[in-house]
mmCIF file of C-alpha atoms in Angstrom:
data_model
loop_
_atom_site.group_PDB
_atom_site.id
_atom_site.type_symbol
_atom_site.label_atom_id
_atom_site.label_comp_id
_atom_site.label_asym_id
_atom_site.label_seq_id
_atom_site.Cartn_x
_atom_site.Cartn_y
_atom_site.Cartn_z
ATOM 1 C CA MET A 1 -21.560 -60.701 -6.558
ATOM 2 C CA LYS A 2 -22.205 -59.240 -3.111
ATOM 3 C CA ARG A 3 -24.252 -56.417 -4.661
ATOM 4 C CA VAL A 4 -26.332 -58.939 -6.593
ATOM 5 C CA VAL A 5 -27.099 -60.876 -3.409
ATOM 6 C CA VAL A 6 -28.071 -57.688 -1.561
ATOM 7 C CA PHE A 7 -30.285 -56.664 -4.455
ATOM 8 C CA LEU A 8 -32.015 -60.047 -4.538
ATOM 9 C CA LEU A 9 -32.571 -60.003 -0.779
ATOM 10 C CA THR A 10 -34.096 -56.538 -1.047
ATOM 11 C CA ILE A 11 -36.503 -57.704 -3.755
ATOM 12 C CA ILE A 12 -37.471 -60.756 -1.708
ATOM 13 C CA SER A 13 -38.115 -58.582 1.358
ATOM 14 C CA LEU A 14 -40.325 -56.190 -0.611
ATOM 15 C CA LEU A 15 -42.295 -59.088 -2.050
ATOM 16 C CA ALA A 16 -42.708 -60.561 1.410
ATOM 17 C CA LEU A 17 -44.008 -57.255 2.737
ATOM 18 C CA ALA A 18 -46.449 -56.984 -0.130
ATOM 19 C CA SER A 19 -47.593 -60.524 0.531
ATOM 20 C CA CYS A 20 -48.158 -59.736 4.201
ATOM 21 C CA LYS A 21 -50.278 -56.720 3.289
ATOM 22 C CA GLU A 22 -52.337 -58.801 0.890
ATOM 23 C CA LYS A 23 -52.967 -61.415 3.550
ATOM 24 C CA GLU A 24 -53.745 -59.015 6.394
ATOM 25 C CA THR A 25 -57.451 -58.701 7.123
ATOM 26 C CA LEU A 26 -59.309 -55.566 8.148
ATOM 27 C CA LYS A 27 -62.325 -56.295 10.325
ATOM 28 C CA LEU A 28 -65.626 -54.445 10.667
ATOM 29 C CA VAL A 29 -68.007 -55.054 13.563
ATOM 30 C CA ALA A 30 -71.661 -54.018 13.436
ATOM 31 C CA PRO A 31 -74.850 -54.679 15.367
ATOM 32 C CA SER A 32 -77.427 -56.683 13.472
ATOM 33 C CA GLY A 33 -80.383 -54.784 12.089
ATOM 34 C CA ALA A 34 -80.681 -51.484 10.228
ATOM 35 C CA PRO A 35 -77.123 -50.213 10.898
ATOM 36 C CA ALA A 36 -75.673 -53.366 9.339
ATOM 37 C CA LEU A 37 -77.843 -52.829 6.273
ATOM 38 C CA SER A 38 -75.776 -49.735 5.435
ATOM 39 C CA ASN A 39 -72.809 -52.002 4.679
ATOM 40 C CA VAL A 40 -74.734 -54.806 2.996
ATOM 41 C CA LYS A 41 -73.091 -54.449 -0.411
ATOM 42 C CA LEU A 42 -69.609 -54.562 1.116
ATOM 43 C CA PHE A 43 -70.570 -57.634 3.106
ATOM 44 C CA TYR A 44 -72.042 -59.378 0.083
ATOM 45 C CA ASP A 45 -69.155 -58.519 -2.252
ATOM 46 C CA SER A 46 -66.527 -59.579 0.279
ATOM 47 C CA LYS A 47 -68.119 -63.038 0.425
ATOM 48 C CA ASN A 48 -68.897 -63.480 -3.259
ATOM 49 C CA ASP A 49 -66.183 -61.624 -5.179
ATOM 50 C CA ASP A 50 -62.800 -63.341 -5.043
ATOM 51 C CA ASN A 51 -61.128 -60.084 -6.094
ATOM 52 C CA PHE A 52 -62.745 -57.950 -3.410
ATOM 53 C CA ASN A 53 -60.271 -56.122 -1.184
ATOM 54 C CA LEU A 54 -60.024 -52.939 0.806
ATOM 55 C CA ASP A 55 -57.060 -51.010 -0.563
ATOM 56 C CA GLY A 56 -55.191 -54.296 -0.947
ATOM 57 C CA TYR A 57 -56.259 -55.788 2.350
ATOM 58 C CA ASN A 58 -58.648 -58.651 2.892
ATOM 59 C CA PHE A 59 -61.925 -57.692 4.555
ATOM 60 C CA SER A 60 -64.140 -59.446 7.083
ATOM 61 C CA TYR A 61 -67.125 -58.498 9.193
ATOM 62 C CA GLU A 62 -68.865 -59.705 12.321
ATOM 63 C CA LEU A 63 -72.371 -59.033 13.605
ATOM 64 C CA VAL A 64 -72.680 -58.686 17.374
ATOM 65 C CA GLY A 65 -75.359 -57.840 19.897
ATOM 66 C CA ALA A 66 -75.715 -54.183 20.801
ATOM 67 C CA SER A 67 -74.551 -54.933 24.363
ATOM 68 C CA SER A 68 -71.221 -56.193 22.981
ATOM 69 C CA LEU A 69 -70.309 -52.941 21.218
ATOM 70 C CA PRO A 70 -68.673 -51.200 24.212
ATOM 71 C CA GLY A 71 -66.306 -54.145 24.506
ATOM 72 C CA GLU A 72 -65.366 -53.793 20.848
ATOM 73 C CA PHE A 73 -64.096 -50.287 21.518
ATOM 74 C CA THR A 74 -62.089 -51.351 24.559
ATOM 75 C CA ASN A 75 -60.474 -54.461 23.075
ATOM 76 C CA LYS A 76 -59.521 -52.512 19.909
ATOM 77 C CA GLU A 77 -59.576 -55.613 17.729
ATOM 78 C CA ALA A 78 -61.951 -54.213 15.110
ATOM 79 C CA ASP A 79 -60.688 -51.768 12.490
ATOM 80 C CA PHE A 80 -64.169 -50.349 11.848
ATOM 81 C CA ILE A 81 -67.101 -50.306 14.264
ATOM 82 C CA VAL A 82 -70.685 -49.418 13.414
ATOM 83 C CA ALA A 83 -72.308 -48.206 16.633
ATOM 84 C CA PRO A 84 -74.972 -45.936 18.106
ATOM 85 C CA ILE A 85 -73.637 -42.416 17.969
ATOM 86 C CA ASN A 86 -73.594 -41.912 21.737
ATOM 87 C CA VAL A 87 -71.696 -45.169 22.303
ATOM 88 C CA GLY A 88 -69.067 -44.181 19.753
ATOM 89 C CA VAL A 89 -68.605 -40.679 21.136
ATOM 90 C CA LYS A 90 -68.307 -41.985 24.668
ATOM 91 C CA LEU A 91 -65.885 -44.828 23.982
ATOM 92 C CA ALA A 92 -63.874 -43.992 20.853
ATOM 93 C CA LYS A 93 -61.492 -41.678 22.749
ATOM 94 C CA THR A 94 -58.179 -41.439 20.851
ATOM 95 C CA ASP A 95 -58.306 -44.997 19.492
ATOM 96 C CA TYR A 96 -61.105 -44.443 16.956
ATOM 97 C CA LYS A 97 -62.300 -41.579 14.797
ATOM 98 C CA TYR A 98 -65.829 -40.783 13.695
ATOM 99 C CA VAL A 99 -65.676 -41.165 9.911
ATOM 100 C CA ALA A 100 -69.316 -41.191 8.753
ATOM 101 C CA ASN A 101 -72.921 -41.379 9.872
ATOM 102 C CA VAL A 102 -75.025 -44.165 8.381
ATOM 103 C CA THR A 103 -78.488 -44.091 9.958
ATOM 104 C CA GLU A 104 -80.693 -41.206 10.940
ATOM 105 C CA GLY A 105 -83.900 -41.292 12.922
ATOM 106 C CA ASN A 106 -85.766 -44.495 12.076
ATOM 107 C CA ILE A 107 -88.139 -44.305 15.038
ATOM 108 C CA TYR A 108 -91.821 -43.393 14.880
ATOM 109 C CA PHE A 109 -94.721 -42.671 17.186
ATOM 110 C CA VAL A 110 -97.372 -45.189 16.147
ATOM 111 C CA SER A 111 -100.934 -45.912 17.226
ATOM 112 C CA LYS A 112 -103.985 -47.788 16.013
ATOM 113 C CA THR A 113 -106.049 -44.652 16.596
ATOM 114 C CA GLU A 114 -105.516 -41.201 15.129
ATOM 115 C CA PHE A 115 -103.415 -38.798 17.162
ATOM 116 C CA THR A 116 -101.727 -35.417 17.089
ATOM 117 C CA LEU A 117 -98.520 -34.341 18.751
ATOM 118 C CA ALA A 118 -100.562 -32.725 21.501
ATOM 119 C CA ASP A 119 -102.107 -36.111 22.336
ATOM 120 C CA LEU A 120 -98.747 -37.244 23.676
ATOM 121 C CA GLN A 121 -99.475 -34.983 26.647
ATOM 122 C CA THR A 122 -102.354 -37.113 27.887
ATOM 123 C CA ARG A 123 -102.389 -40.480 26.135
ATOM 124 C CA LYS A 124 -100.154 -43.316 27.276
ATOM 125 C CA LEU A 125 -96.760 -43.360 25.552
ATOM 126 C CA ALA A 126 -94.956 -46.721 25.522
ATOM 127 C CA MET A 127 -91.275 -46.516 24.598
ATOM 128 C CA PHE A 128 -88.215 -48.709 24.252
ATOM 129 C CA GLY A 129 -84.593 -47.733 24.774
ATOM 130 C CA GLU A 130 -84.507 -46.146 28.209
ATOM 131 C CA GLY A 131 -81.191 -44.342 28.701
ATOM 132 C CA THR A 132 -80.392 -44.316 24.983
ATOM 133 C CA ILE A 133 -80.187 -41.655 22.313
ATOM 134 C CA ASN A 134 -83.788 -42.449 21.372
ATOM 135 C CA GLU A 135 -85.069 -41.408 24.798
ATOM 136 C CA VAL A 136 -82.997 -38.224 24.711
ATOM 137 C CA VAL A 137 -84.315 -37.169 21.309
ATOM 138 C CA VAL A 138 -87.951 -38.051 22.025
ATOM 139 C CA LYS A 139 -87.967 -36.070 25.269
ATOM 140 C CA ALA A 140 -86.158 -33.150 23.626
ATOM 141 C CA VAL A 141 -88.615 -32.796 20.741
ATOM 142 C CA LEU A 142 -91.578 -33.084 23.106
ATOM 143 C CA GLU A 143 -90.104 -30.432 25.377
ATOM 144 C CA GLU A 144 -89.532 -28.144 22.385
ATOM 145 C CA ASN A 145 -93.248 -28.503 21.688
ATOM 146 C CA ASN A 146 -94.148 -27.827 25.339
ATOM 147 C CA ILE A 147 -95.340 -31.394 25.859
ATOM 148 C CA GLU A 148 -94.648 -33.374 29.017
ATOM 149 C CA PRO A 149 -96.110 -36.896 28.804
ATOM 150 C CA SER A 150 -98.266 -37.644 31.828
ATOM 151 C CA ASN A 151 -98.252 -41.403 31.240
ATOM 152 C CA LEU A 152 -94.874 -42.624 29.959
ATOM 153 C CA GLU A 153 -93.788 -46.253 30.263
ATOM 154 C CA PHE A 154 -90.645 -48.051 29.091
ATOM 155 C CA ILE A 155 -91.385 -51.608 28.020
ATOM 156 C CA GLY A 156 -88.122 -53.035 26.721
ATOM 157 C CA ALA A 157 -84.581 -52.435 25.658
ATOM 158 C CA ASP A 158 -85.318 -52.697 21.944
ATOM 159 C CA THR A 159 -88.176 -52.135 19.535
ATOM 160 C CA GLN A 160 -89.336 -55.772 19.611
ATOM 161 C CA ALA A 161 -91.179 -55.142 22.873
ATOM 162 C CA THR A 162 -93.065 -52.073 21.653
ATOM 163 C CA ASN A 163 -93.753 -53.796 18.341
ATOM 164 C CA GLN A 164 -95.345 -56.803 20.025
ATOM 165 C CA ALA A 165 -97.376 -54.558 22.304
ATOM 166 C CA LEU A 166 -98.589 -52.512 19.350
ATOM 167 C CA VAL A 167 -99.740 -55.560 17.416
ATOM 168 C CA SER A 168 -101.644 -57.021 20.355
ATOM 169 C CA SER A 169 -103.073 -53.794 21.800
ATOM 170 C CA SER A 170 -106.706 -52.756 21.649
ATOM 171 C CA ASP A 171 -106.449 -49.303 23.234
ATOM 172 C CA ASP A 172 -105.253 -45.860 22.136
ATOM 173 C CA THR A 173 -101.684 -46.174 23.452
ATOM 174 C CA ILE A 174 -99.026 -44.464 21.349
ATOM 175 C CA TYR A 175 -95.926 -46.617 20.851
ATOM 176 C CA LEU A 176 -92.376 -45.802 19.850
ATOM 177 C CA VAL A 177 -91.445 -48.321 17.136
ATOM 178 C CA ALA A 178 -88.402 -48.480 14.839
ATOM 179 C CA GLU A 179 -87.968 -49.569 11.266
ATOM 180 C CA PRO A 180 -87.640 -52.152 9.839
ATOM 181 C CA VAL A 181 -89.723 -53.834 12.564
ATOM 182 C CA LEU A 182 -92.459 -51.260 12.028
ATOM 183 C CA SER A 183 -93.006 -52.469 8.458
ATOM 184 C CA ALA A 184 -93.506 -56.004 9.716
ATOM 185 C CA SER A 185 -96.181 -54.774 12.126
ATOM 186 C CA ARG A 186 -97.815 -52.660 9.438
ATOM 187 C CA ALA A 187 -98.052 -55.613 7.056
ATOM 188 C CA LYS A 188 -99.488 -57.906 9.722
ATOM 189 C CA LEU A 189 -102.124 -55.367 10.789
ATOM 190 C CA GLN A 190 -103.049 -54.396 7.245
ATOM 191 C CA ALA A 191 -103.920 -58.062 6.677
ATOM 192 C CA GLN A 192 -106.359 -57.642 9.582
ATOM 193 C CA GLU A 193 -107.663 -54.415 8.016
ATOM 194 C CA VAL A 194 -106.201 -52.354 10.849
ATOM 195 C CA THR A 195 -104.772 -48.916 9.981
ATOM 196 C CA LEU A 196 -101.685 -47.538 11.708
ATOM 197 C CA TYR A 197 -101.195 -43.829 12.305
ATOM 198 C CA GLU A 198 -97.549 -42.764 12.349
ATOM 199 C CA MET A 199 -95.400 -39.736 13.092
ATOM 200 C CA SER A 200 -91.655 -39.525 12.348
ATOM 201 C CA VAL A 201 -89.432 -38.498 15.263
ATOM 202 C CA LYS A 202 -86.715 -37.559 12.762
ATOM 203 C CA ASP A 203 -89.057 -35.024 11.181
ATOM 204 C CA LEU A 204 -89.966 -33.636 14.593
ATOM 205 C CA PHE A 205 -86.273 -33.226 15.437
ATOM 206 C CA LYS A 206 -85.667 -31.477 12.117
ATOM 207 C CA ASP A 207 -88.582 -29.121 12.743
ATOM 208 C CA ALA A 208 -87.344 -28.326 16.252
ATOM 209 C CA TYR A 209 -83.649 -27.740 15.560
ATOM 210 C CA ASP A 210 -83.139 -27.757 11.777
ATOM 211 C CA LEU A 211 -80.563 -30.493 12.352
ATOM 212 C CA THR A 212 -80.207 -34.214 11.635
ATOM 213 C CA PHE A 213 -81.161 -36.863 14.174
ATOM 214 C CA LEU A 214 -78.010 -39.004 14.092
ATOM 215 C CA GLN A 215 -78.466 -42.577 15.295
ATOM 216 C CA ALA A 216 -75.539 -44.744 14.190
ATOM 217 C CA GLY A 217 -72.142 -43.983 12.743
ATOM 218 C CA VAL A 218 -68.946 -45.694 11.686
ATOM 219 C CA PHE A 219 -65.798 -45.356 13.762
ATOM 220 C CA ALA A 220 -62.413 -46.207 12.249
ATOM 221 C CA LYS A 221 -59.260 -47.106 14.125
ATOM 222 C CA SER A 222 -57.063 -44.013 14.316
ATOM 223 C CA SER A 223 -53.981 -45.975 13.261
ATOM 224 C CA LEU A 224 -55.450 -46.859 9.853
ATOM 225 C CA SER A 225 -53.989 -45.056 6.868
ATOM 226 C CA ILE A 226 -55.869 -42.286 5.112
ATOM 227 C CA GLU A 227 -55.891 -44.441 1.972
ATOM 228 C CA VAL A 228 -57.646 -47.329 3.729
ATOM 229 C CA ILE A 229 -60.250 -45.124 5.402
ATOM 230 C CA ASP A 230 -60.933 -43.186 2.206
ATOM 231 C CA ARG A 231 -61.372 -46.392 0.230
ATOM 232 C CA TYR A 232 -63.744 -47.774 2.840
ATOM 233 C CA LEU A 233 -65.803 -44.579 2.768
ATOM 234 C CA VAL A 234 -66.122 -44.797 -1.018
ATOM 235 C CA LEU A 235 -67.409 -48.365 -0.705
ATOM 236 C CA LEU A 236 -69.688 -47.426 2.197
ATOM 237 C CA GLU A 237 -71.320 -44.597 0.261
ATOM 238 C CA GLU A 238 -71.752 -46.902 -2.740
ATOM 239 C CA SER A 239 -73.379 -49.489 -0.474
ATOM 240 C CA ILE A 240 -75.809 -46.977 1.019
ATOM 241 C CA ASN A 241 -76.747 -45.673 -2.437
ATOM 242 C CA PHE A 242 -77.261 -49.273 -3.525
ATOM 243 C CA VAL A 243 -79.596 -49.927 -0.609
ATOM 244 C CA ASN A 244 -81.727 -46.870 -1.318
ATOM 245 C CA ASN A 245 -81.801 -47.276 -5.101
ATOM 246 C CA ASN A 246 -82.049 -51.080 -5.295
ATOM 247 C CA SER A 247 -84.190 -52.109 -2.357
ATOM 248 C CA GLU A 248 -85.109 -55.473 -3.912
ATOM 249 C CA ASP A 249 -81.486 -56.540 -4.408
ATOM 250 C CA ALA A 250 -80.368 -55.064 -1.096
ATOM 251 C CA SER A 251 -83.112 -56.973 0.700
ATOM 252 C CA GLU A 252 -82.078 -60.169 -1.085
ATOM 253 C CA TYR A 253 -78.479 -59.623 0.015
ATOM 254 C CA ALA A 254 -79.538 -58.971 3.615
ATOM 255 C CA THR A 255 -81.656 -62.119 3.672
ATOM 256 C CA THR A 256 -78.852 -64.235 2.222
ATOM 257 C CA LEU A 257 -76.325 -62.849 4.715
ATOM 258 C CA GLU A 258 -78.701 -63.260 7.688
ATOM 259 C CA LEU A 259 -78.257 -59.736 9.028
ATOM 260 C CA GLY A 260 -80.992 -60.137 11.624
ATOM 261 C CA LEU A 261 -83.581 -58.255 9.577
ATOM 262 C CA PRO A 262 -87.182 -59.077 8.591
ATOM 263 C CA ALA A 263 -87.991 -61.201 5.550
ATOM 264 C CA LYS A 264 -87.212 -59.792 2.132
ATOM 265 C CA GLU A 265 -90.762 -58.765 1.248
ATOM 266 C CA VAL A 266 -91.024 -56.749 4.487
ATOM 267 C CA LEU A 267 -87.541 -55.283 4.236
ATOM 268 C CA VAL A 268 -88.190 -53.895 0.746
ATOM 269 C CA LYS A 269 -91.037 -51.836 2.186
ATOM 270 C CA ALA A 270 -89.040 -50.855 5.274
ATOM 271 C CA ILE A 271 -85.971 -49.422 3.559
ATOM 272 C CA PRO A 272 -87.486 -46.002 2.705
ATOM 273 C CA GLY A 273 -88.365 -45.429 6.362
ATOM 274 C CA ALA A 274 -85.150 -46.882 7.780
ATOM 275 C CA SER A 275 -83.350 -43.562 7.160
ATOM 276 C CA ILE A 276 -80.107 -45.090 5.915
ATOM 277 C CA HIS A 277 -78.112 -42.124 4.686
ATOM 278 C CA TYR A 278 -74.425 -41.362 4.151
ATOM 279 C CA LEU A 279 -73.154 -38.254 5.903
ATOM 280 C CA THR A 280 -69.496 -37.374 6.435
ATOM 281 C CA ALA A 281 -68.367 -36.897 10.005
ATOM 282 C CA LYS A 282 -67.593 -33.225 9.442
ATOM 283 C CA ASP A 283 -71.027 -32.607 7.915
ATOM 284 C CA ALA A 284 -72.577 -34.306 10.943
ATOM 285 C CA LYS A 285 -70.669 -32.194 13.468
ATOM 286 C CA ASP A 286 -73.331 -29.550 14.207
ATOM 287 C CA SER A 287 -76.011 -32.191 14.703
ATOM 288 C CA LEU A 288 -73.737 -34.245 16.921
ATOM 289 C CA GLU A 289 -72.853 -31.318 19.130
ATOM 290 C CA LYS A 290 -76.538 -30.539 19.566
ATOM 291 C CA LEU A 291 -77.248 -34.131 20.580
ATOM 292 C CA VAL A 292 -74.406 -34.027 23.114
ATOM 293 C CA SER A 293 -75.774 -30.802 24.592
ATOM 294 C CA LEU A 294 -79.140 -32.470 25.214
ATOM 295 C CA ASN A 295 -77.587 -35.046 27.574
ATOM 296 C CA PRO A 296 -73.781 -34.777 27.962
ATOM 297 C CA SER A 297 -73.545 -37.725 30.368
ATOM 298 C CA LEU A 298 -74.842 -40.088 27.695
ATOM 299 C CA PHE A 299 -71.891 -39.069 25.513
ATOM 300 C CA GLY A 300 -69.155 -39.232 28.119
ATOM 301 C CA GLY A 301 -69.574 -35.805 29.694
ATOM 302 C CA SER A 302 -68.597 -33.350 26.978
ATOM 303 C CA LYS A 303 -68.556 -32.802 23.237
ATOM 304 C CA PRO A 304 -65.617 -34.348 21.341
ATOM 305 C CA ASP A 305 -62.769 -32.183 20.110
ATOM 306 C CA GLU A 306 -61.829 -31.577 16.482
ATOM 307 C CA SER A 307 -59.507 -34.593 16.319
ATOM 308 C CA PHE A 308 -62.499 -36.878 16.795
ATOM 309 C CA TYR A 309 -63.840 -36.029 13.331
ATOM 310 C CA TYR A 310 -62.188 -37.589 10.297
#
């Protein structure tokens, strides 16, 4: 009889543990905008599919302002964090691992008048993102081309400022603008029969170093199991492929979920230039180390060690 009781208690305990796992929720935090778009299918399925789970766990997500991301790394409440690559490298430390890159260079030099790379030497260049990875990469590619802008101005923390200036300008200023906001500007100006001339910073970086301009990646809590991280990465890659192969549906999802992106008709056109691409952390290593070498202080002082890469 005693053995039967022990056996029954063991079964009950196992069932209770299984129930706890099923009820536990894994949380992802992402900034609104293009980085969040990489996960749009996961977000949509988690809200609309009653059977959706992440290796048996429930799944939730939260969109936050970019300024809140450092705090997400320090409070350690999120299981997955989508963040600018320099922020992740600087703050992940031993608590989070770099598991994948999700966006590459989605920034462009743009002007209402024709220009060449050499024109950045003399014409006014208006940029956003002072002290960010965007500034580092722009200055690096210009230096590689022996160009030192003589008239450089920063006009905002994000691309909204340069976008608004571009739309309202009547001179030959060259602006740094990011997708998907750029597509909104392009559509508005095309309606006014104004042509935009554009140059991809990602392409310039590739030409200069034969490496990838990494912008945002996903960082997973180091304590998560291999099974959970691997399952998430499968779903992440599926989501990114979905975005690039089904821009209409992906844009509909993003609009429904209110990811802080332009309207559907603009987003459909923006996706090709948003540079949403899945790259494993190990495949991104050479590019990341190059970025760190360009401005170590932005990344915490030194390149991460091998344990940083999943």
